[in-house]
CSV table of C-alpha atoms in Angstrom, one decimal:
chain,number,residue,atom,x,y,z
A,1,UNK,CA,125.3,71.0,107.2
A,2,UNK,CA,125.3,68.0,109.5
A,3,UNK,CA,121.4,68.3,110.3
A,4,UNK,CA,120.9,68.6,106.5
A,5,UNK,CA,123.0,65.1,105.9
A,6,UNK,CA,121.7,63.4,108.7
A,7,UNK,CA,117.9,64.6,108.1
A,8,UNK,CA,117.9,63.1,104.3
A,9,UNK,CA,119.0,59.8,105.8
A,10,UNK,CA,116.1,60.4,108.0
A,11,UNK,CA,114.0,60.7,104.9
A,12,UNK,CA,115.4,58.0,103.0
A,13,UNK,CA,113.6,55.5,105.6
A,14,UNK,CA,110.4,56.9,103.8
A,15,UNK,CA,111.7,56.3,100.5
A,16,UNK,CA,111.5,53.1,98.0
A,17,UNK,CA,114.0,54.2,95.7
A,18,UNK,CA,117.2,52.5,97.9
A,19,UNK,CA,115.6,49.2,96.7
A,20,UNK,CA,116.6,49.9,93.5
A,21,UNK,CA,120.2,51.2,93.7
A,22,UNK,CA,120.5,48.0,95.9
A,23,UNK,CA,119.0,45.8,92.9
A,24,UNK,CA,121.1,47.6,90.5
A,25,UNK,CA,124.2,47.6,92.4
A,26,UNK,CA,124.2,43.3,92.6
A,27,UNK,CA,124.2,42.9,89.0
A,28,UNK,CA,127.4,43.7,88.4
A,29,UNK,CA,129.1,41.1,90.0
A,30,UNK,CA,126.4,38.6,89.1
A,31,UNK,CA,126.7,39.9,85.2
A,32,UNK,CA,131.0,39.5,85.6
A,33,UNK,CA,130.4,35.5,86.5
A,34,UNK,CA,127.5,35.2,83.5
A,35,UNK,CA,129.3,36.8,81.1
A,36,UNK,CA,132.5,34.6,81.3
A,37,UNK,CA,130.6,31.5,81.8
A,38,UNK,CA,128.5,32.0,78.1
A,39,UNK,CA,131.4,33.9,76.3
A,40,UNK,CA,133.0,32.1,73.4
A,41,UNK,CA,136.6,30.9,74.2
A,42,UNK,CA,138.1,33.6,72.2
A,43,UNK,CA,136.9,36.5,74.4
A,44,UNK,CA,136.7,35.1,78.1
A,45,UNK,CA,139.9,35.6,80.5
A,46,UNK,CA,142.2,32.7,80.6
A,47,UNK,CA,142.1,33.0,84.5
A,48,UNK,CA,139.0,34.1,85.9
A,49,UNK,CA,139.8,34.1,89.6
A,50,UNK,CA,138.5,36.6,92.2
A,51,UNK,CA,141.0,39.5,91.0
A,52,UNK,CA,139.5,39.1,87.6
A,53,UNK,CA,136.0,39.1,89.3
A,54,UNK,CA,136.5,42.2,90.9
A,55,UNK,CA,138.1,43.7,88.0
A,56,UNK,CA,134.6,43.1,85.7
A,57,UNK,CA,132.5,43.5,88.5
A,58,UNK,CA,134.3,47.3,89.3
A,59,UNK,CA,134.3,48.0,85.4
A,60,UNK,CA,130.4,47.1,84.8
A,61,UNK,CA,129.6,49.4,87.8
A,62,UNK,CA,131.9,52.6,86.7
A,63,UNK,CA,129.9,52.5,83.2
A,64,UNK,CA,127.1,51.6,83.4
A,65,UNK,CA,125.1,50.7,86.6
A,66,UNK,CA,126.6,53.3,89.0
A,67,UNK,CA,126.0,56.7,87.0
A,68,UNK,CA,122.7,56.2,86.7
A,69,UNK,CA,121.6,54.8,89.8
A,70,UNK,CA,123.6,57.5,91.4
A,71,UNK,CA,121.7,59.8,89.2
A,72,UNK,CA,118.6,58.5,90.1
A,73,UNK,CA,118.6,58.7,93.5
A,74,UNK,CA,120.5,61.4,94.0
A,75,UNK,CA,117.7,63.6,91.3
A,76,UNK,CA,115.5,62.1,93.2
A,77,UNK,CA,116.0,63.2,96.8
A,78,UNK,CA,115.8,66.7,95.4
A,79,UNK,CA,113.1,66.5,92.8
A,80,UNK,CA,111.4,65.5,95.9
A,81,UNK,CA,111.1,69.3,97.3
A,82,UNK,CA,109.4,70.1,94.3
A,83,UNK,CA,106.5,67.1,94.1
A,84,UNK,CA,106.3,68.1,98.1
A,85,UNK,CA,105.9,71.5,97.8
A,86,UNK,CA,108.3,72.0,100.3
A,87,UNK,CA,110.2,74.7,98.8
A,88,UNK,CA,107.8,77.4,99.6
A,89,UNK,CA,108.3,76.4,103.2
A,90,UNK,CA,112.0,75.9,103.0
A,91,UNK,CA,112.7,79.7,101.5
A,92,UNK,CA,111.7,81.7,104.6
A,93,UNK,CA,114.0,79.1,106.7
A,94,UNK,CA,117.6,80.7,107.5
A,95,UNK,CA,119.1,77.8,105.8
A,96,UNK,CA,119.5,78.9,101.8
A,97,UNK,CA,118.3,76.8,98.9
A,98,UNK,CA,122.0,76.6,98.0
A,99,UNK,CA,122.9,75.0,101.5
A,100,UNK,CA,120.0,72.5,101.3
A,101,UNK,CA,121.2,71.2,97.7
A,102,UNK,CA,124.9,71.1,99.2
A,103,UNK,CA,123.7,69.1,101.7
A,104,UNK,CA,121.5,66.7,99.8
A,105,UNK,CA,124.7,66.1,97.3
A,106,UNK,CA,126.7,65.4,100.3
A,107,UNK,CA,124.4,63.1,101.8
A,108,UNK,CA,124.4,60.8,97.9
A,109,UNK,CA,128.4,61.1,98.5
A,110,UNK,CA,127.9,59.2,101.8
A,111,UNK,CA,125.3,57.1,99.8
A,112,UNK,CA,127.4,56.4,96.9
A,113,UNK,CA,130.4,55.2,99.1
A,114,UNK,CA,128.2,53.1,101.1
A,115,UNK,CA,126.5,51.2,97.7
A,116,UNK,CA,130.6,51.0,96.9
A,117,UNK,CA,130.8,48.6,100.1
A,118,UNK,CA,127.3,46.6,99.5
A,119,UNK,CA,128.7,45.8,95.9
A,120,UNK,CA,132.3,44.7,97.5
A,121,UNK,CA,130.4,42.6,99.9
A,122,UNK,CA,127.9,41.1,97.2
A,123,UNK,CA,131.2,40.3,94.7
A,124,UNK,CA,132.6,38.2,97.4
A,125,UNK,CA,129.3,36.1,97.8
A,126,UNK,CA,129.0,35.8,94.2
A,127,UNK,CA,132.7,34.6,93.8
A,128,UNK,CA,132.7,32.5,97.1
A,129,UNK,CA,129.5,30.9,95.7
A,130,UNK,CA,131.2,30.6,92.0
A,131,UNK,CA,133.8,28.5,93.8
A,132,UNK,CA,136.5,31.2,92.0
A,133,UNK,CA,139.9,30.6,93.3
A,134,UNK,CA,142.5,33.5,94.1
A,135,UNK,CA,141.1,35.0,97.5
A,136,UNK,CA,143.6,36.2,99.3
A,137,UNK,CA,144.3,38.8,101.6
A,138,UNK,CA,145.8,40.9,99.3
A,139,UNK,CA,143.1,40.6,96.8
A,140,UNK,CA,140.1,41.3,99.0
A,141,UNK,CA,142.2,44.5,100.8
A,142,UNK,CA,142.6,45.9,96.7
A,143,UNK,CA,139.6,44.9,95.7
A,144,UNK,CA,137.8,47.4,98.7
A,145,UNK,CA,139.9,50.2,98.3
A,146,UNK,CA,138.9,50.4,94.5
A,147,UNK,CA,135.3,49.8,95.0
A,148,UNK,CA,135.1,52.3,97.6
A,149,UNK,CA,137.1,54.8,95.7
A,150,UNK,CA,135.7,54.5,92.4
A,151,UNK,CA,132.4,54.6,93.8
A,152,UNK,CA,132.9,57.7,94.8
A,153,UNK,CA,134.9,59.4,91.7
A,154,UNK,CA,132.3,58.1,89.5
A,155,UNK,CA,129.7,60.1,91.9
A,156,UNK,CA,131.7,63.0,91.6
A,157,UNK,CA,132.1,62.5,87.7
A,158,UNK,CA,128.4,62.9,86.9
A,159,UNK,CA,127.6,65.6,89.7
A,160,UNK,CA,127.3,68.7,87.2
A,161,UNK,CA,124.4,66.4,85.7
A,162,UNK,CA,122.5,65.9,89.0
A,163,UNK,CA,123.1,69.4,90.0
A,164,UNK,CA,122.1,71.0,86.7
A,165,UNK,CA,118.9,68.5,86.9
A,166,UNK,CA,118.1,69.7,90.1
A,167,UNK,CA,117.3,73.1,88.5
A,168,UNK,CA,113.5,72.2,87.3
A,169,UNK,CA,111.1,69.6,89.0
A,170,UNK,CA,111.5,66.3,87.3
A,171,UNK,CA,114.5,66.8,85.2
A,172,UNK,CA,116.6,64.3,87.0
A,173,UNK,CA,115.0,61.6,84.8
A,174,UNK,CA,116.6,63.4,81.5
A,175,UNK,CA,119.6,63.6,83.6
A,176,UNK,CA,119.7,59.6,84.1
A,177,UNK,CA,119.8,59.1,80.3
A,178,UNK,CA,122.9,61.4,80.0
A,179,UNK,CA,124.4,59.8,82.6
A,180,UNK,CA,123.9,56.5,81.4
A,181,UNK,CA,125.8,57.3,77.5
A,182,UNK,CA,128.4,59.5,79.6
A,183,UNK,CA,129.3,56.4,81.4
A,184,UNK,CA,128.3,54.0,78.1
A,185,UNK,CA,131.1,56.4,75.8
A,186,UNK,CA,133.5,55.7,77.9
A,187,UNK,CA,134.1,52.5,76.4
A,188,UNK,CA,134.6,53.5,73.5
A,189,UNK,CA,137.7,56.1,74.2
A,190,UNK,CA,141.3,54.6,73.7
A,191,UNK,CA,143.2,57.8,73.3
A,192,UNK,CA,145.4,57.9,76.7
A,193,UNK,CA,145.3,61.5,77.0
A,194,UNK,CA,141.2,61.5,76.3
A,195,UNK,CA,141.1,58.7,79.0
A,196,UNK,CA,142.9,60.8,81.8
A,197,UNK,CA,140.5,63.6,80.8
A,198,UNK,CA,137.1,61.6,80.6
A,199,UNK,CA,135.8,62.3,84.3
A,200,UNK,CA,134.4,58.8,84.3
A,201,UNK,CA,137.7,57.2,83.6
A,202,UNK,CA,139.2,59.3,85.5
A,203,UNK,CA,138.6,57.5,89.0
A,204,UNK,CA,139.8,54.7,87.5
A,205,UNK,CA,143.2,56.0,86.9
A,206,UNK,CA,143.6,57.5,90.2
A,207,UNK,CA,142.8,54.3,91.7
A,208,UNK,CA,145.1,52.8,89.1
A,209,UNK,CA,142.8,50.1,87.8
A,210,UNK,CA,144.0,48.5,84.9
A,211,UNK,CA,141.5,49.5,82.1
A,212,UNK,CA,143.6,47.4,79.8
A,213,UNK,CA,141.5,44.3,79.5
A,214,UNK,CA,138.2,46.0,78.8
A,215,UNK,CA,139.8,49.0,76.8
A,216,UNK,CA,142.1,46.3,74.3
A,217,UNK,CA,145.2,49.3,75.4
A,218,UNK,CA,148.5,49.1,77.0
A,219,UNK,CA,149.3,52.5,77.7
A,220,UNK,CA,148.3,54.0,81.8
A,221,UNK,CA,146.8,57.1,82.1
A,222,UNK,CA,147.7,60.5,83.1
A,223,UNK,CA,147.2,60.8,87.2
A,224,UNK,CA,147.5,64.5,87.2
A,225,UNK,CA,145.3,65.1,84.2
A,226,UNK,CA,142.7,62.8,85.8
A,227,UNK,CA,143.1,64.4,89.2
A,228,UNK,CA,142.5,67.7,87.5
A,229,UNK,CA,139.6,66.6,85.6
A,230,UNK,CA,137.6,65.3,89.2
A,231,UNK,CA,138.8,69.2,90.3
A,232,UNK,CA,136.7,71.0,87.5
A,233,UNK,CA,133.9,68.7,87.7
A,234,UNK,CA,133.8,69.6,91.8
A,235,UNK,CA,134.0,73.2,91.0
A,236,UNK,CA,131.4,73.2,88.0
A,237,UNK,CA,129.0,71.8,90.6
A,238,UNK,CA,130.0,74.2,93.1
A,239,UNK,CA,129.0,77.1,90.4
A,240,UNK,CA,125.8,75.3,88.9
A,241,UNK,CA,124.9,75.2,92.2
A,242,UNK,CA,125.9,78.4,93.2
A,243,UNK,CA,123.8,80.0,90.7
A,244,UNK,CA,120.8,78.3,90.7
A,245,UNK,CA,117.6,80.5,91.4
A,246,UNK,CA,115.7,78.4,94.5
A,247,UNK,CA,113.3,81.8,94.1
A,248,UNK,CA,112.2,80.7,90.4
A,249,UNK,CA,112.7,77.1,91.2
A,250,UNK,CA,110.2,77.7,94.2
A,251,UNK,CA,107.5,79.4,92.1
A,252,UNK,CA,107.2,76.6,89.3
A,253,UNK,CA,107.1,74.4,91.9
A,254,UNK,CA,103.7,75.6,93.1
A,255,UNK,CA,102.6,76.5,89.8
A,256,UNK,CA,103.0,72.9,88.8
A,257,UNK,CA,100.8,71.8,91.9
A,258,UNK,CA,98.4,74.5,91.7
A,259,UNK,CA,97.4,73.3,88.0
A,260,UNK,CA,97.6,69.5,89.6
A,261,UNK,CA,95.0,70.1,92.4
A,262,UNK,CA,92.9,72.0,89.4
A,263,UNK,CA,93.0,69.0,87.4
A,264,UNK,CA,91.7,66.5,89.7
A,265,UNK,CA,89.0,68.7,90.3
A,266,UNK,CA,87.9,68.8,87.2
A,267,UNK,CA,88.2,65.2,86.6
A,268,UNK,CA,86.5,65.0,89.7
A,269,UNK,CA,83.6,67.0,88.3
A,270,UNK,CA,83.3,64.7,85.4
Protein backbone atom coordinates (compact mmCIF):
# COMPACT_ATOMS: atom_id res chain seq x y z
CA UNK A 1 0.00 0.00 0.00
CA UNK A 2 2.95 2.29 0.63
CA UNK A 3 4.34 1.97 -3.09
CA UNK A 4 0.73 2.81 -4.22
CA UNK A 5 0.70 6.20 -1.92
CA UNK A 6 4.01 7.09 -2.57
CA UNK A 7 3.86 6.39 -6.50
CA UNK A 8 0.59 8.86 -6.95
CA UNK A 9 2.62 11.52 -5.32
CA UNK A 10 5.11 10.57 -7.83
CA UNK A 11 2.44 11.19 -10.43
CA UNK A 12 1.11 14.23 -9.07
CA UNK A 13 4.58 16.07 -10.13
CA UNK A 14 3.03 15.33 -13.69
CA UNK A 15 -0.20 16.76 -12.86
CA UNK A 16 -1.69 20.56 -13.15
CA UNK A 17 -4.65 19.90 -11.18
CA UNK A 18 -2.64 20.75 -7.50
CA UNK A 19 -2.71 24.39 -8.92
CA UNK A 20 -6.11 24.48 -8.49
CA UNK A 21 -6.86 22.97 -5.08
CA UNK A 22 -4.03 25.45 -4.13
CA UNK A 23 -5.98 28.45 -5.81
CA UNK A 24 -9.12 27.29 -4.35
CA UNK A 25 -7.88 26.61 -0.92
CA UNK A 26 -6.60 30.62 -0.45
CA UNK A 27 -9.92 32.00 -0.99
CA UNK A 28 -11.22 31.17 1.98
CA UNK A 29 -9.38 33.16 4.18
CA UNK A 30 -9.08 35.99 1.62
CA UNK A 31 -13.24 35.76 1.18
CA UNK A 32 -13.45 35.77 5.53
CA UNK A 33 -11.53 39.43 5.45
CA UNK A 34 -13.75 40.71 2.17
CA UNK A 35 -16.81 39.66 3.40
CA UNK A 36 -16.59 41.51 6.80
CA UNK A 37 -14.99 44.54 5.30
CA UNK A 38 -18.24 45.14 2.61
CA UNK A 39 -20.94 43.61 5.07
CA UNK A 40 -23.55 46.03 6.37
CA UNK A 41 -23.13 46.80 10.12
CA UNK A 42 -25.99 44.62 10.99
CA UNK A 43 -24.37 41.34 9.87
CA UNK A 44 -20.54 41.69 10.40
CA UNK A 45 -18.90 40.34 13.89
CA UNK A 46 -18.48 43.03 16.42
CA UNK A 47 -14.82 41.70 16.89
CA UNK A 48 -13.24 40.44 13.96
CA UNK A 49 -9.83 39.33 15.33
CA UNK A 50 -7.85 36.30 14.22
CA UNK A 51 -10.13 33.72 16.20
CA UNK A 52 -12.96 35.10 14.21
CA UNK A 53 -10.72 34.87 10.98
CA UNK A 54 -10.06 31.42 11.45
CA UNK A 55 -13.47 30.65 12.38
CA UNK A 56 -14.95 32.03 8.70
CA UNK A 57 -12.06 31.06 7.04
CA UNK A 58 -12.57 27.07 8.51
CA UNK A 59 -16.45 27.43 7.83
CA UNK A 60 -16.08 28.71 3.97
CA UNK A 61 -13.63 25.71 3.44
CA UNK A 62 -15.93 22.82 5.20
CA UNK A 63 -18.92 24.02 2.74
CA UNK A 64 -17.96 24.96 0.03
CA UNK A 65 -14.33 25.11 -1.29
CA UNK A 66 -12.99 21.81 0.25
CA UNK A 67 -15.68 19.18 -0.97
CA UNK A 68 -15.27 19.91 -4.21
CA UNK A 69 -11.70 20.45 -4.67
CA UNK A 70 -11.22 17.33 -2.71
CA UNK A 71 -13.55 15.79 -5.19
CA UNK A 72 -11.88 17.09 -8.01
CA UNK A 73 -8.70 15.91 -7.50
CA UNK A 74 -9.27 13.06 -5.81
CA UNK A 75 -11.88 11.90 -9.15
CA UNK A 76 -9.30 12.94 -10.94
CA UNK A 77 -6.24 10.88 -9.97
CA UNK A 78 -8.42 7.93 -10.71
CA UNK A 79 -10.34 8.97 -13.75
CA UNK A 80 -6.86 9.20 -14.83
CA UNK A 81 -6.47 5.15 -15.30
CA UNK A 82 -9.18 5.24 -17.51
CA UNK A 83 -8.13 8.40 -20.15
CA UNK A 84 -4.49 6.41 -19.83
CA UNK A 85 -5.63 3.21 -20.63
CA UNK A 86 -3.75 1.88 -17.87
CA UNK A 87 -6.20 -0.37 -16.54
CA UNK A 88 -5.76 -3.01 -19.09
CA UNK A 89 -2.11 -3.05 -17.90
CA UNK A 90 -2.91 -2.81 -14.24
CA UNK A 91 -5.41 -6.09 -14.20
CA UNK A 92 -2.82 -8.75 -14.87
CA UNK A 93 -0.51 -7.00 -12.08
CA UNK A 94 -0.80 -8.89 -8.52
CA UNK A 95 -1.99 -5.75 -7.00
CA UNK A 96 -6.08 -5.79 -7.38
CA UNK A 97 -8.15 -2.90 -8.78
CA UNK A 98 -9.60 -2.65 -5.27
CA UNK A 99 -5.99 -2.13 -3.66
CA UNK A 100 -5.01 0.49 -6.30
CA UNK A 101 -8.33 2.64 -5.51
CA UNK A 102 -7.59 2.08 -1.65
CA UNK A 103 -4.47 3.40 -2.29
CA UNK A 104 -5.26 6.34 -4.46
CA UNK A 105 -8.05 7.41 -1.65
CA UNK A 106 -5.38 7.16 0.82
CA UNK A 107 -2.94 9.12 -0.90
CA UNK A 108 -6.03 12.41 -1.26
CA UNK A 109 -6.26 11.67 2.67
CA UNK A 110 -2.56 12.67 2.88
CA UNK A 111 -3.43 15.31 0.29
CA UNK A 112 -6.37 16.72 1.96
CA UNK A 113 -4.55 17.13 5.40
CA UNK A 114 -1.74 18.72 3.73
CA UNK A 115 -4.15 21.52 1.69
CA UNK A 116 -5.65 21.70 5.65
CA UNK A 117 -1.95 23.17 6.63
CA UNK A 118 -1.45 25.47 3.29
CA UNK A 119 -4.88 27.11 4.17
CA UNK A 120 -3.73 27.47 8.03
CA UNK A 121 -0.58 29.02 6.78
CA UNK A 122 -2.35 31.26 4.11
CA UNK A 123 -5.03 32.53 7.03
CA UNK A 124 -2.15 33.77 9.03
CA UNK A 125 -0.69 35.84 6.03
CA UNK A 126 -4.01 37.12 5.23
CA UNK A 127 -4.72 38.12 8.99
CA UNK A 128 -1.06 39.32 9.65
CA UNK A 129 -1.43 41.44 6.50
CA UNK A 130 -5.12 42.59 7.60
CA UNK A 131 -3.39 43.97 10.63
CA UNK A 132 -6.25 41.72 12.79
CA UNK A 133 -5.44 41.70 16.39
CA UNK A 134 -5.89 38.52 18.78
CA UNK A 135 -2.74 36.31 17.70
CA UNK A 136 -1.82 34.51 20.39
CA UNK A 137 -0.42 31.38 21.11
CA UNK A 138 -3.45 29.87 22.00
CA UNK A 139 -5.24 31.00 19.06
CA UNK A 140 -2.80 29.92 16.35
CA UNK A 141 -2.26 26.18 18.33
CA UNK A 142 -6.60 25.95 17.95
CA UNK A 143 -6.75 27.33 14.97
CA UNK A 144 -4.24 24.26 13.41
CA UNK A 145 -5.69 21.49 15.13
CA UNK A 146 -9.18 22.45 13.51
CA UNK A 147 -7.92 23.11 10.12
CA UNK A 148 -6.06 19.99 10.01
CA UNK A 149 -8.87 17.93 11.51
CA UNK A 150 -11.69 19.26 9.62
CA UNK A 151 -9.76 18.98 6.55
CA UNK A 152 -9.76 15.72 6.91
CA UNK A 153 -13.42 14.75 8.25
CA UNK A 154 -14.76 16.75 5.39
CA UNK A 155 -12.54 14.33 3.00
CA UNK A 156 -13.93 11.54 4.66
CA UNK A 157 -17.56 13.06 4.48
CA UNK A 158 -17.77 13.08 0.74
CA UNK A 159 -15.66 9.79 0.10
CA UNK A 160 -18.79 7.48 -0.98
CA UNK A 161 -19.04 10.30 -3.80
CA UNK A 162 -15.53 9.95 -5.05
CA UNK A 163 -15.51 6.36 -4.72
CA UNK A 164 -18.88 5.73 -6.36
CA UNK A 165 -17.52 8.29 -9.21
CA UNK A 166 -14.65 6.33 -9.59
CA UNK A 167 -16.84 3.49 -11.04
CA UNK A 168 -17.09 4.94 -14.82
CA UNK A 169 -14.37 7.13 -16.62
CA UNK A 170 -15.24 10.71 -16.20
CA UNK A 171 -17.93 10.60 -13.63
CA UNK A 172 -15.93 12.46 -11.02
CA UNK A 173 -17.08 15.65 -12.64
CA UNK A 174 -20.88 14.78 -11.74
CA UNK A 175 -19.49 13.82 -8.47
CA UNK A 176 -18.03 17.51 -7.91
CA UNK A 177 -21.55 18.99 -8.35
CA UNK A 178 -22.93 16.68 -5.56
CA UNK A 179 -20.36 17.43 -3.53
CA UNK A 180 -20.52 20.95 -3.87
CA UNK A 181 -24.80 21.17 -2.76
CA UNK A 182 -23.87 18.28 -0.04
CA UNK A 183 -21.48 20.80 1.41
CA UNK A 184 -23.83 24.02 0.17
CA UNK A 185 -27.07 22.18 2.31
CA UNK A 186 -25.38 22.14 5.05
CA UNK A 187 -26.07 25.52 5.77
CA UNK A 188 -29.21 25.35 5.70
CA UNK A 189 -29.73 22.43 8.61
CA UNK A 190 -30.46 23.90 12.17
CA UNK A 191 -31.96 20.73 13.64
CA UNK A 192 -29.14 19.65 16.39
CA UNK A 193 -29.83 16.13 15.91
CA UNK A 194 -29.71 16.48 11.80
CA UNK A 195 -26.43 18.52 12.43
CA UNK A 196 -24.65 15.63 14.34
CA UNK A 197 -25.90 13.38 11.57
CA UNK A 198 -24.94 15.49 8.44
CA UNK A 199 -21.43 13.89 7.66
CA UNK A 200 -20.19 17.36 6.59
CA UNK A 201 -21.10 18.90 9.98
CA UNK A 202 -20.13 16.25 11.49
CA UNK A 203 -16.21 17.07 11.60
CA UNK A 204 -17.15 20.13 12.82
CA UNK A 205 -18.61 18.87 15.99
CA UNK A 206 -15.91 16.46 16.69
CA UNK A 207 -13.54 19.19 16.49
CA UNK A 208 -16.01 21.23 18.52
CA UNK A 209 -16.16 24.29 16.31
CA UNK A 210 -18.71 26.57 17.24
CA UNK A 211 -21.27 26.48 14.27
CA UNK A 212 -23.21 28.97 16.19
CA UNK A 213 -22.32 32.19 14.39
CA UNK A 214 -22.84 30.91 10.80
CA UNK A 215 -25.84 28.49 11.84
CA UNK A 216 -27.97 31.58 13.96
CA UNK A 217 -28.20 28.25 16.87
CA UNK A 218 -27.20 27.83 20.39
CA UNK A 219 -27.51 24.27 20.88
CA UNK A 220 -23.87 21.79 20.38
CA UNK A 221 -24.07 18.82 18.67
CA UNK A 222 -24.19 15.26 19.31
CA UNK A 223 -20.24 13.87 19.44
CA UNK A 224 -21.25 10.31 19.35
CA UNK A 225 -23.83 10.73 16.69
CA UNK A 226 -21.32 12.59 14.58
CA UNK A 227 -18.54 10.20 15.34
CA UNK A 228 -20.92 7.52 14.13
CA UNK A 229 -21.89 9.26 11.09
CA UNK A 230 -17.83 9.65 9.84
CA UNK A 231 -17.99 5.51 10.84
CA UNK A 232 -20.72 4.66 8.10
CA UNK A 233 -19.44 6.92 5.65
CA UNK A 234 -15.79 4.96 6.10
CA UNK A 235 -17.47 1.73 5.80
CA UNK A 236 -19.84 2.67 2.74
CA UNK A 237 -16.64 3.47 0.94
CA UNK A 238 -14.99 0.47 2.04
CA UNK A 239 -18.15 -1.59 0.42
CA UNK A 240 -18.57 0.81 -2.87
CA UNK A 241 -15.26 0.05 -3.18
CA UNK A 242 -15.32 -3.40 -2.43
CA UNK A 243 -17.68 -4.09 -4.99
CA UNK A 244 -16.76 -2.31 -7.75
CA UNK A 245 -16.02 -4.40 -11.05
CA UNK A 246 -12.27 -3.12 -12.23
CA UNK A 247 -13.03 -6.18 -14.99
CA UNK A 248 -16.10 -4.03 -16.52
CA UNK A 249 -14.51 -0.84 -15.57
CA UNK A 250 -11.33 -2.01 -17.60
CA UNK A 251 -13.31 -2.99 -20.69
CA UNK A 252 -15.22 0.56 -21.13
CA UNK A 253 -12.13 1.93 -20.64
CA UNK A 254 -10.74 0.70 -23.91
CA UNK A 255 -13.86 0.71 -25.64
CA UNK A 256 -14.01 4.50 -24.98
CA UNK A 257 -10.36 4.83 -26.59
CA UNK A 258 -10.85 2.38 -29.22
CA UNK A 259 -13.89 4.68 -30.63
CA UNK A 260 -11.45 7.86 -29.80
CA UNK A 261 -8.44 6.66 -31.95
CA UNK A 262 -11.41 5.73 -34.70
CA UNK A 263 -12.54 9.22 -34.56
CA UNK A 264 -9.55 11.01 -35.27
CA UNK A 265 -9.03 8.98 -38.09
CA UNK A 266 -11.78 9.69 -39.65
CA UNK A 267 -11.55 13.36 -39.05
CA UNK A 268 -8.24 12.78 -40.21
CA UNK A 269 -9.53 11.38 -43.56
CA UNK A 270 -11.67 14.41 -44.05
Amino acid sequence: MFRIIKAEFLKLKRFHILLIGLVGMTLPAILSVFTQAVATPEVTTQIFDFSAHFNSTIWNSATIFMPVIFTLIGGYLINREYTDNTLKNILPVPVSFQRLLFGKLLAMGIISVLFGFYSYVVTLIVGSLSGLSGRNAGILFTGLLQMLGISLFTYIAILPIIALTSRKQGLFMGGVIVSFLFGYSAMFIKNVTLRSLYPILSGLTVMGFDTGTFMNTSEQGNLALSVLSLIVMLLLTIVIVILTNPAQAARKSKKRNVASVFLRSGQKGR
